XYZ file of C-alpha atoms in Angstrom:
692
model
C -39.799 26.996 44.205
C -39.150 26.445 47.908
C -40.715 22.946 47.849
C -38.637 21.993 44.769
C -35.466 23.229 46.482
C -36.379 21.113 49.439
C -36.872 18.058 47.289
C -33.645 18.568 45.306
C -31.228 20.586 47.341
C -28.427 22.185 45.197
C -24.910 22.581 46.506
C -23.168 25.961 46.324
C -20.731 24.549 43.740
C -23.552 23.232 41.515
C -25.391 26.550 41.798
C -22.241 28.416 40.738
C -21.759 26.059 37.726
C -25.393 26.571 36.657
C -25.045 30.329 36.814
C -21.795 30.163 34.780
C -23.521 28.036 32.112
C -26.303 30.549 31.869
C -23.902 33.416 31.442
C -22.067 31.486 28.698
C -25.372 30.843 26.940
C -26.334 34.528 27.122
C -22.920 35.541 25.798
C -23.126 32.987 22.993
C -26.538 34.356 21.979
C -24.994 37.799 21.567
C -22.039 36.500 19.547
C -24.067 34.090 17.385
C -27.739 34.917 17.753
C -30.226 32.241 16.832
C -31.493 32.748 13.319
C -35.041 33.926 13.323
C -35.530 33.891 9.573
C -38.848 35.027 8.042
C -40.905 32.467 6.215
C -39.201 33.439 2.954
C -35.857 32.342 4.466
C -36.392 28.832 5.921
C -33.532 27.229 7.750
C -31.556 24.584 5.896
C -32.632 21.060 6.766
C -29.902 18.512 6.244
C -31.040 15.404 4.415
C -29.567 12.056 5.493
C -30.370 10.213 2.263
C -30.987 11.293 -1.331
C -34.188 9.216 -1.480
C -35.816 11.607 1.004
C -35.290 14.579 -1.342
C -38.244 15.295 -3.518
C -37.401 14.425 -7.118
C -37.818 17.120 -9.706
C -39.537 15.982 -12.894
C -37.556 17.466 -15.745
C -38.700 18.002 -19.329
C -35.593 16.366 -20.894
C -36.482 17.375 -24.390
C -36.806 21.026 -23.461
C -33.511 20.921 -21.573
C -31.753 19.241 -24.504
C -33.155 21.821 -26.923
C -31.954 24.669 -24.714
C -28.487 23.160 -24.403
C -27.983 22.366 -28.061
C -28.651 25.831 -29.299
C -28.957 26.914 -32.918
C -26.313 24.662 -34.500
C -27.546 21.231 -33.393
C -28.359 20.262 -36.973
C -24.775 20.464 -38.166
C -23.571 18.515 -35.148
C -26.170 15.807 -35.806
C -24.885 15.637 -39.440
C -21.342 15.001 -38.126
C -22.498 12.296 -35.737
C -24.664 10.595 -38.382
C -21.801 10.488 -40.867
C -19.358 8.813 -38.530
C -22.053 6.470 -37.200
C -22.675 5.352 -40.785
C -18.966 4.766 -41.401
C -17.564 2.304 -38.869
C -14.392 2.135 -40.951
C -13.697 5.758 -39.997
C -14.217 5.243 -36.276
C -10.982 5.036 -34.284
C -10.349 1.540 -32.890
C -9.104 0.988 -29.346
C -5.795 -0.441 -30.497
C -4.080 1.393 -33.356
C -0.457 2.255 -34.190
C 0.796 5.773 -34.545
C 1.228 5.629 -38.312
C -2.170 3.981 -38.830
C -3.856 6.521 -36.604
C -2.350 9.400 -38.578
C -3.617 7.943 -41.862
C -7.023 7.268 -40.365
C -7.198 10.807 -39.027
C -6.453 12.246 -42.411
C -9.071 9.975 -43.998
C -11.593 11.034 -41.363
C -10.994 14.701 -42.294
C -11.197 13.935 -46.043
C -14.469 11.999 -45.509
C -15.941 14.822 -43.444
C -15.174 17.432 -46.128
C -15.478 15.541 -49.382
C -18.078 12.855 -48.598
C -20.280 14.385 -45.876
C -20.047 17.792 -47.544
C -19.243 19.597 -44.284
C -16.886 22.475 -45.138
C -15.691 24.064 -41.923
C -13.335 26.630 -43.445
C -16.029 28.986 -44.734
C -17.325 29.379 -41.136
C -13.918 30.279 -39.607
C -14.376 33.941 -40.462
C -18.048 34.208 -41.470
C -19.761 32.184 -38.720
C -17.331 31.171 -35.941
C -20.200 29.879 -33.757
C -21.022 27.277 -36.355
C -17.343 26.408 -36.831
C -16.852 25.725 -33.106
C -20.031 23.594 -33.031
C -18.508 21.440 -35.808
C -15.249 21.274 -33.914
C -16.982 20.073 -30.741
C -18.798 17.301 -32.614
C -15.701 16.237 -34.529
C -13.531 16.303 -31.431
C -15.920 14.045 -29.588
C -15.472 11.417 -32.332
C -11.686 11.526 -32.037
C -9.799 14.312 -30.368
C -6.905 13.904 -32.819
C -9.415 14.631 -35.635
C -10.629 17.753 -33.863
C -7.051 19.064 -33.446
C -6.082 18.177 -37.027
C -9.125 20.033 -38.314
C -8.178 22.980 -36.124
C -4.588 23.037 -37.417
C -5.839 22.899 -41.051
C -8.649 25.461 -40.846
C -8.284 27.574 -37.698
C -4.469 27.875 -37.535
C -3.110 27.418 -41.047
C -6.227 28.626 -42.880
C -7.061 31.208 -40.194
C -3.574 32.763 -40.407
C -3.935 33.174 -44.174
C -7.324 34.885 -44.091
C -6.752 36.863 -40.867
C -3.143 37.961 -41.327
C -3.101 38.154 -45.119
C -4.990 40.306 -47.561
C -7.332 39.733 -50.527
C -4.562 38.352 -52.743
C -3.850 35.622 -50.248
C -7.488 34.749 -49.763
C -8.065 34.576 -53.564
C -5.007 32.326 -54.021
C -5.309 29.920 -51.145
C -8.939 29.800 -49.895
C -10.318 27.069 -52.166
C -7.309 24.793 -51.743
C -7.377 25.046 -48.006
C -11.136 24.486 -47.979
C -11.027 21.292 -50.050
C -7.798 19.970 -48.442
C -5.687 20.272 -51.601
C -3.500 22.761 -49.646
C -2.842 20.984 -46.360
C -0.832 23.179 -44.063
C 0.884 23.894 -40.782
C 1.141 26.703 -38.273
C 4.910 27.044 -37.546
C 5.181 29.350 -34.552
C 6.660 27.402 -31.644
C 10.439 26.846 -31.618
C 12.622 24.560 -29.589
C 13.780 27.386 -27.297
C 10.724 29.626 -27.471
C 7.072 28.736 -26.917
C 5.131 31.194 -24.817
C 7.580 33.994 -25.529
C 6.593 34.523 -29.171
C 8.436 37.856 -29.376
C 11.639 35.983 -28.695
C 11.405 33.755 -31.817
C 14.721 33.379 -33.663
C 13.806 32.219 -37.205
C 14.593 35.008 -39.696
C 13.067 36.179 -42.957
C 15.605 38.459 -44.671
C 14.468 40.501 -47.680
C 16.583 40.282 -50.784
C 15.760 43.393 -52.883
C 17.761 42.105 -55.885
C 15.508 39.095 -56.365
C 12.402 40.442 -54.644
C 12.364 37.487 -52.286
C 12.502 36.667 -48.591
C 15.124 34.200 -47.420
C 13.923 32.005 -44.544
C 16.638 30.777 -42.185
C 16.891 28.753 -39.009
C 20.013 30.359 -37.478
C 20.655 27.684 -34.827
C 19.150 24.535 -33.297
C 17.148 26.455 -30.755
C 15.217 28.125 -33.579
C 13.990 24.845 -35.105
C 10.183 24.926 -35.417
C 8.942 22.219 -32.988
C 5.687 20.372 -32.345
C 4.294 21.618 -35.645
C 0.994 19.818 -36.367
C 0.579 18.412 -39.950
C 4.348 18.846 -40.606
C 5.576 15.261 -40.203
C 3.436 13.673 -42.905
C 0.618 15.599 -44.548
C 1.442 19.318 -44.713
C 2.311 21.017 -48.007
C 2.545 24.598 -46.723
C 3.449 26.287 -43.453
C 2.699 29.717 -41.992
C 6.075 30.466 -40.576
C 6.543 33.103 -37.921
C 9.896 34.744 -38.271
C 11.692 38.002 -37.645
C 11.473 40.307 -40.613
C 14.993 41.569 -41.461
C 15.332 44.475 -43.907
C 18.687 45.767 -45.358
C 19.493 49.320 -44.455
C 22.102 51.879 -45.556
C 23.384 52.756 -42.059
C 26.198 51.274 -40.009
C 24.034 48.421 -38.760
C 23.331 47.165 -42.252
C 19.987 45.559 -41.289
C 16.816 46.465 -39.379
C 14.765 43.979 -37.320
C 11.082 44.778 -37.841
C 9.785 42.162 -35.408
C 7.897 38.891 -35.810
C 5.801 38.542 -39.008
C 4.054 35.619 -40.733
C 5.078 34.109 -44.091
C 3.591 31.386 -46.325
C 6.393 28.867 -46.980
C 5.820 25.758 -49.214
C 7.431 22.757 -47.592
C 6.490 19.843 -49.949
C 6.076 19.461 -53.677
C 2.427 19.688 -54.692
C 2.707 16.690 -57.036
C 5.323 14.392 -55.573
C 4.825 15.393 -51.908
C 8.630 15.310 -51.551
C 10.307 17.789 -49.161
C 11.356 20.962 -51.033
C 15.006 22.043 -51.257
C 16.345 23.752 -48.110
C 13.497 22.394 -45.961
C 14.335 19.731 -43.410
C 11.492 17.868 -41.696
C 11.757 15.523 -38.740
C 9.092 13.512 -37.057
C 8.441 14.323 -33.373
C 7.466 10.699 -32.887
C 5.070 8.977 -30.529
C 3.427 11.326 -27.985
C 1.511 10.900 -24.718
C -1.729 11.522 -26.721
C -3.123 12.920 -29.959
C -1.120 10.461 -32.018
C -3.484 10.925 -34.983
C -1.798 14.330 -35.408
C 1.507 14.220 -37.210
C 3.693 16.643 -35.290
C 7.031 17.434 -36.793
C 10.074 19.752 -36.580
C 10.992 22.167 -39.398
C 14.391 23.575 -40.228
C 14.966 26.103 -43.027
C 18.273 26.605 -44.790
C 18.134 29.664 -47.039
C 14.614 28.843 -48.316
C 13.531 31.528 -50.775
C 9.899 32.649 -51.097
C 8.286 35.472 -53.193
C 7.745 38.801 -51.433
C 3.999 38.294 -51.904
C 4.206 35.405 -49.392
C 4.396 37.865 -46.558
C 1.048 37.935 -44.833
C 0.859 41.689 -44.965
C -2.315 42.835 -43.264
C -0.441 44.619 -40.516
C 2.868 45.357 -42.238
C 4.199 45.298 -45.858
C 7.428 45.556 -47.741
C 7.592 47.345 -51.083
C 9.592 46.252 -54.124
C 12.409 48.571 -53.156
C 12.507 47.224 -49.544
C 10.634 49.942 -47.744
C 8.455 48.934 -44.786
C 4.988 50.324 -44.252
C 2.339 49.698 -41.589
C -0.781 51.298 -40.262
C 0.492 50.471 -36.778
C 3.366 52.624 -35.455
C 5.364 50.188 -33.273
C 6.633 46.632 -33.219
C 4.577 45.955 -30.059
C 1.369 47.296 -31.667
C 1.909 45.134 -34.771
C 2.740 42.112 -32.629
C -0.395 42.611 -30.500
C -2.586 42.978 -33.556
C -1.096 39.784 -35.072
C -1.684 37.669 -31.969
C -5.096 39.252 -31.519
C -6.204 37.726 -34.816
C -5.093 34.310 -33.638
C -7.167 34.242 -30.423
C -9.622 31.911 -32.047
C -7.410 28.998 -31.211
C -7.871 29.650 -27.522
C -11.579 30.110 -27.961
C -11.723 26.758 -29.707
C -9.717 24.934 -27.052
C -11.910 26.253 -24.196
C -15.025 25.221 -26.087
C -13.564 21.767 -27.022
C -12.430 21.137 -23.437
C -16.015 21.545 -22.234
C -16.930 18.904 -24.836
C -14.380 16.511 -23.360
C -15.759 17.227 -19.832
C -19.286 16.388 -21.078
C -18.139 13.025 -22.425
C -16.196 11.993 -19.315
C -18.952 13.180 -16.935
C -21.553 11.304 -18.921
C -19.633 8.050 -18.879
C -18.881 8.256 -15.135
C -22.346 9.302 -14.044
C -24.204 6.776 -16.197
C -21.848 4.090 -14.855
C -22.464 5.247 -11.302
C -26.240 5.100 -11.736
C -25.975 1.505 -13.053
C -23.273 0.135 -10.753
C -24.608 -1.281 -7.510
C -22.403 -2.096 -4.529
C -23.226 -2.878 -0.841
C -26.337 -1.815 0.924
C -28.321 -2.190 4.197
C -28.350 -5.697 5.731
C -30.591 -8.205 3.915
C -31.579 -5.598 1.325
C -30.640 -5.127 -2.345
C -27.381 -3.334 -3.177
C -27.632 0.336 -3.929
C -26.378 2.450 -6.799
C -22.935 3.809 -6.059
C -24.224 7.309 -6.936
C -26.355 7.073 -3.756
C -23.144 7.255 -1.743
C -22.333 10.706 -0.549
C -18.690 10.361 -1.468
C -19.560 9.513 -5.080
C -21.984 12.425 -5.257
C -19.347 14.792 -3.954
C -16.976 13.609 -6.704
C -19.380 13.852 -9.597
C -22.241 16.229 -8.845
C -20.218 19.449 -8.501
C -18.436 18.329 -11.643
C -21.698 17.971 -13.488
C -22.781 21.441 -12.262
C -19.389 22.833 -13.363
C -19.860 21.258 -16.817
C -23.038 23.234 -17.272
C -21.452 26.356 -15.975
C -18.520 26.098 -18.405
C -20.867 25.274 -21.230
C -22.741 28.534 -20.862
C -19.544 30.535 -20.250
C -17.844 29.192 -23.411
C -20.973 29.703 -25.451
C -20.809 33.368 -24.316
C -17.153 33.528 -25.251
C -17.872 32.191 -28.756
C -20.646 34.781 -29.130
C -18.318 37.595 -28.087
C -15.589 36.330 -30.416
C -18.087 36.192 -33.329
C -19.135 39.732 -32.575
C -15.459 40.781 -32.443
C -14.826 39.260 -35.861
C -17.729 41.230 -37.333
C -17.152 44.626 -35.682
C -13.346 44.674 -35.143
C -14.092 46.871 -32.141
C -10.737 47.590 -30.322
C -12.241 47.394 -26.853
C -14.004 44.128 -27.675
C -10.765 42.696 -29.083
C -9.052 43.395 -25.757
C -11.945 41.985 -23.816
C -12.090 38.752 -25.851
C -8.315 38.367 -25.628
C -8.318 38.385 -21.792
C -11.559 36.352 -21.461
C -10.358 33.641 -23.900
C -7.010 33.416 -22.093
C -8.769 32.990 -18.711
C -11.427 30.512 -19.826
C -8.994 28.413 -21.816
C -6.650 28.184 -18.843
C -9.350 27.640 -16.175
C -11.547 25.169 -18.078
C -8.702 23.010 -19.491
C -7.075 22.696 -16.079
C -10.387 21.717 -14.466
C -11.158 19.199 -17.178
C -7.663 17.594 -16.911
C -8.239 17.033 -13.154
C -11.792 15.826 -13.713
C -10.716 13.110 -16.127
C -8.738 11.401 -13.386
C -11.634 11.810 -10.964
C -14.043 10.211 -13.424
C -11.632 7.283 -14.063
C -11.294 6.656 -10.359
C -15.069 6.972 -9.826
C -15.573 4.039 -12.209
C -13.215 1.793 -10.251
C -11.472 -0.985 -12.126
C -13.782 -0.810 -15.071
C -12.688 2.788 -15.635
C -9.229 1.453 -16.418
C -10.353 -0.471 -19.453
C -9.351 1.353 -22.651
C -12.806 0.730 -24.168
C -14.216 3.209 -21.632
C -12.197 6.089 -23.084
C -10.887 7.714 -19.910
C -7.259 6.840 -20.719
C -7.415 8.166 -24.271
C -9.441 11.218 -23.279
C -7.013 12.050 -20.460
C -3.934 11.590 -22.668
C -5.316 13.489 -25.632
C -6.653 16.372 -23.549
C -3.549 16.784 -21.371
C -1.761 19.017 -23.874
C -4.709 21.428 -23.894
C -3.102 22.947 -20.767
C 0.004 23.872 -22.726
C -0.594 24.661 -26.381
C -2.206 27.888 -27.535
C -0.630 29.373 -24.528
C 0.640 27.796 -21.284
C -2.114 28.036 -18.653
C 0.047 29.720 -16.022
C 1.146 32.357 -18.568
C -2.445 32.926 -19.740
C -3.668 33.501 -16.145
C -0.975 36.108 -15.768
C -2.335 37.912 -18.844
C -5.738 37.962 -17.149
C -4.230 39.349 -13.975
C -2.307 41.987 -15.858
C -5.472 43.035 -17.677
C -7.385 43.298 -14.382
C -4.682 45.503 -12.932
C -4.747 47.659 -16.070
C -8.547 48.087 -15.704
C -8.102 48.790 -11.950
C -5.627 51.576 -12.717
C -7.860 53.000 -15.492
C -10.818 53.054 -13.106
C -9.028 55.464 -10.811
C -8.040 57.578 -13.803
C -11.645 57.962 -14.933
C -11.484 55.449 -17.744
C -14.287 53.257 -18.939
C -14.684 49.563 -18.218
C -15.878 46.917 -20.697
C -18.869 44.749 -20.074
C -16.948 41.754 -18.694
C -15.148 43.832 -16.106
C -17.934 46.299 -15.355
C -18.606 45.008 -11.833
C -15.183 46.412 -10.877
C -16.602 49.892 -11.294
C -18.710 49.538 -8.188
C -16.699 46.917 -6.427
C -14.150 49.238 -4.940
C -16.974 51.135 -3.266
C -19.654 48.557 -2.533
C -17.960 45.174 -2.324
C -14.944 46.400 -0.310
C -16.978 48.217 2.348
C -17.081 46.568 5.765
C -19.065 43.320 5.529
C -22.606 43.668 6.843
C -22.755 41.937 10.258
C -26.453 41.134 9.730
C -26.243 39.532 6.285
C -23.043 37.765 7.302
C -25.231 35.710 9.619
C -28.148 34.940 7.374
C -28.444 31.195 7.031
C -31.768 30.718 5.246
C -31.893 28.523 2.152
C -33.625 31.196 0.069
C -30.853 33.637 0.969
C -28.026 31.191 0.183
C -29.651 30.296 -3.094
C -30.257 33.895 -4.048
C -28.161 34.688 -7.178
C -27.382 38.149 -5.759
C -25.791 36.663 -2.610
C -23.787 34.186 -4.672
C -22.554 36.697 -7.240
C -21.796 39.327 -4.561
C -19.667 36.818 -2.748
C -17.664 35.977 -5.868
C -17.251 39.649 -6.725
C -16.229 40.564 -3.214
C -13.489 37.961 -3.217
C -12.131 39.167 -6.628
C -12.286 42.795 -5.665
C -10.435 42.206 -2.424
C -7.784 40.127 -4.168
C -7.326 42.828 -6.738
C -7.039 45.675 -4.281
C -4.605 43.672 -2.109
C -2.319 42.527 -4.936
C -2.202 46.081 -6.397
C -0.977 47.323 -3.025
C 1.578 44.501 -2.743
C 2.934 45.146 -6.232
C 3.369 48.854 -5.456
C 5.155 48.039 -2.276
C 7.554 45.416 -3.644
C 8.334 47.301 -6.868
C 10.225 49.981 -4.850
C 12.799 47.425 -3.787
C 12.563 44.625 -6.352
C 11.630 46.458 -9.513
C 8.647 45.637 -11.675
C 9.704 42.139 -12.743
C 10.834 41.124 -9.228
C 7.636 42.461 -7.662
C 5.474 40.542 -10.158
C 7.356 37.359 -9.406
C 7.088 37.888 -5.651
C 3.282 38.234 -5.989
C 2.817 35.570 -8.711
C 0.727 33.089 -6.796
C -1.502 35.946 -5.546
C -1.939 37.070 -9.179
C -2.919 33.604 -10.356
C -5.496 33.337 -7.623
C -6.863 36.720 -8.639
C -7.209 35.620 -12.283
C -8.972 32.404 -11.334
C -11.329 34.214 -8.977
C -12.293 36.685 -11.754
C -12.930 33.918 -14.261
C -15.090 32.059 -11.770
C -17.065 35.280 -11.300
C -17.621 35.607 -15.040
C -18.622 31.959 -15.276
C -21.194 32.270 -12.439
C -22.637 35.450 -13.950
C -23.182 33.678 -17.284
C -24.686 30.622 -15.546
C -27.184 32.788 -13.639
C -28.099 34.539 -16.830
C -28.657 31.214 -18.635
C -30.889 29.945 -15.845
C -32.980 33.112 -16.031
C -33.316 32.845 -19.832
C -34.392 29.159 -19.957
C -38.030 29.236 -21.110
C -39.262 25.856 -19.779
C -40.022 25.785 -16.032
C -38.777 22.274 -15.134
C -35.649 22.666 -17.212
C -35.015 26.029 -15.603
C -35.485 24.461 -12.115
C -32.887 21.728 -12.926
C -30.451 24.332 -14.125
C -31.070 26.396 -10.973
C -30.137 23.375 -8.860
C -26.918 22.921 -10.821
C -26.153 26.707 -10.664
C -26.666 26.826 -6.886
C -24.431 23.805 -6.418
C -21.708 25.326 -8.585
C -21.802 28.636 -6.674
C -22.046 27.243 -3.110
C -19.480 24.514 -3.692
C -16.992 27.159 -4.858
C -17.841 29.375 -1.866
C -17.379 26.468 0.562
C -14.067 25.405 -0.989
C -12.712 28.896 -0.314
C -14.638 29.384 2.931
C -11.425 30.438 4.724
C -11.180 33.581 2.612
C -14.718 34.577 3.578
C -14.251 33.726 7.231
C -11.013 35.667 7.535
C -12.740 38.935 6.742
C -15.999 38.048 8.463
C -17.908 38.071 5.238
C -19.483 34.794 6.414
C -20.191 34.047 10.110
C -19.410 30.554 11.497
C -23.071 29.433 11.561
C -23.557 30.671 7.997
C -20.466 28.756 6.876
C -21.993 25.605 8.405
C -25.303 26.296 6.659
C -23.478 26.637 3.326
C -21.817 23.285 3.869
C -25.085 21.562 4.724
C -26.895 23.167 1.757
C -24.095 22.113 -0.578
C -24.517 18.492 0.629
C -28.314 18.784 0.124
C -27.877 20.170 -3.396
C -25.587 17.256 -4.299
C -28.488 14.960 -3.313
C -30.918 17.005 -5.378
C -28.736 17.120 -8.431
C -28.083 13.410 -8.154
C -31.826 12.927 -8.514
C -31.837 14.674 -11.849
C -28.338 13.566 -12.915
C -29.653 11.270 -15.671
C -31.703 13.997 -17.205
C -28.779 16.438 -17.015
C -26.326 14.173 -18.756
C -28.920 12.979 -21.323
C -29.403 16.615 -22.271
C -25.928 16.608 -23.768
C -27.287 14.230 -26.369
C -23.982 12.539 -27.045
C -24.369 9.523 -29.390
C -23.531 6.006 -28.218
C -20.381 5.770 -30.373
C -19.043 8.881 -28.599
C -19.724 7.639 -25.043
C -19.001 4.158 -26.311
C -18.174 2.662 -22.908
C -20.395 -0.444 -22.712
C -20.616 -0.213 -19.003
C -21.986 3.304 -19.269
C -24.704 3.166 -21.863
C -27.448 0.594 -21.324
C -29.051 -1.436 -18.597
C -27.508 -4.573 -20.118
C -24.122 -3.006 -19.866
C -22.385 -5.966 -18.319
C -23.464 -8.442 -20.939
C -22.106 -6.030 -23.581
C -18.868 -5.653 -21.635
C -18.320 -9.451 -21.439
C -18.790 -9.613 -25.252
C -16.101 -7.008 -25.683
C -13.567 -8.855 -23.604
C -14.383 -12.171 -25.244
C -16.451 -14.135 -22.713
């Protein structure tokens, strides 16, 4: 040491600086100790290029079979029918009126020529019904919505809110399309607030009839599908008014549903007292004939009251098995939850189509590259991967979540279990809101990811985006639906502390207040190993911790603000917090179902591909909300960095199996009909389309 000092003498200032640096290093090692992971937890190695990641060989047939499920045959039948009938495929350029007639002919062809009768499955086999709806909607979204209006809304209201006499009278006509109908709930001044509807149905005991009236312009039924052109009947939601012998003279029994004929069965002319206006050209879904309905003292028989939850006798007495207006209203809307289930499921179908087109195009499209070397696929660019690979992973996540929702809904229809009804109501509200909002944003991302070619109408992004946009509003505004989820979570939270039981979907909250909200473990908060970060338990625990903390915090805030602002004011003050809570909970449910689906996949290579997608979905969500986890030290800085690196690595890995993942959707060419997105000779096909 002495000789070395002699050779390289160190000044006092340099010696002091070196000592300071050593102290800083020692202090840093205490604050962020180097990870000494065991062999089972290797450190994440960042990859600089997707070509360096080992490609997983996926059994595409096994993956497709697992994704398709048990109703793939009926979907193939739908695709085969429309593929064999080019005259029933929607052209790129079509007027509103022609589109409406084509859409009606498509539905008639499906039912009367192809022999596919969706109505019998609405109540008896909802899983099969939604499988048909997904396939039909992928052909033309207007057709999917028109089918939903006819069978799920108009038909569903008759069989779910009516009794045997209604089913016997109307079922066959609805099924074979002789009785085309509407679902007249929304009014000009009331959409989400159904209890505020103003249309009235006043009972006339002398003639044993109800008199349907639109009392003012704000009560005009608005945006009613099938009303403008094709509908012959409407299920009209109106306030049931009964005459009384007291000083008031009448009694308002709340909103009920009534079957009201609106057009003559033979001439198709509008019936007396019914006024119908066309809502005109819309942003999208112009194959659906939306109209406005006004009623001026329209008389209907007493039997036209859909009387499952409330009835009126010949002498005007009201009876119900449910004691209050709110109970009856809740039961009525509970039977209509199938519309939300269908929209969530259909929205995933739209996401599959758009992701397939964008990813296939990105695999084929080449642009730039290293000097004097061939151009590379644009999906090899990290920016393109970060646009599309988390989206592809999310598509799979939402697929399994909505399949689970449909299964729970089917079970609910069979058992009528009250707790299951409440569970499905909240879950359908959350998934409908979350999935449709995500799909709406993703459609724009897909269009942009395909550059200028994505702007061509033939490539479907424009029509898909316009048609899907309303999914965020009808069957319940997304912001309102998320509030319903938050309210249900708070109800469960309160019940938990009162010794109540929790349903399956919310069961993690039972332990969350004790386990997840304990002080974050300072050891696990620093674990950075890949095996740890890809462990489903770590991922699900992170999601559940976030939801539990949000729930506990917003409950405390509501209690605090309600003392000065009242219940309504406190809710409004905490509204953004409540929406974040609802989204966090739905993401937790989605991840749990994805993890379960990966575990249940029987074929090893397909399971490995799904595991990649599941890990990407989970870690991408954690990274996007990393501030939440850092604020409470749930994730240490080095661990946050490891999550980011692993997310990038998983994007590369998923990119390498992207073709197999989108092919597993098995969408036919006329559905993903974008020429630039289907075949290797895409550009020659495209030039033929544009006339070169």
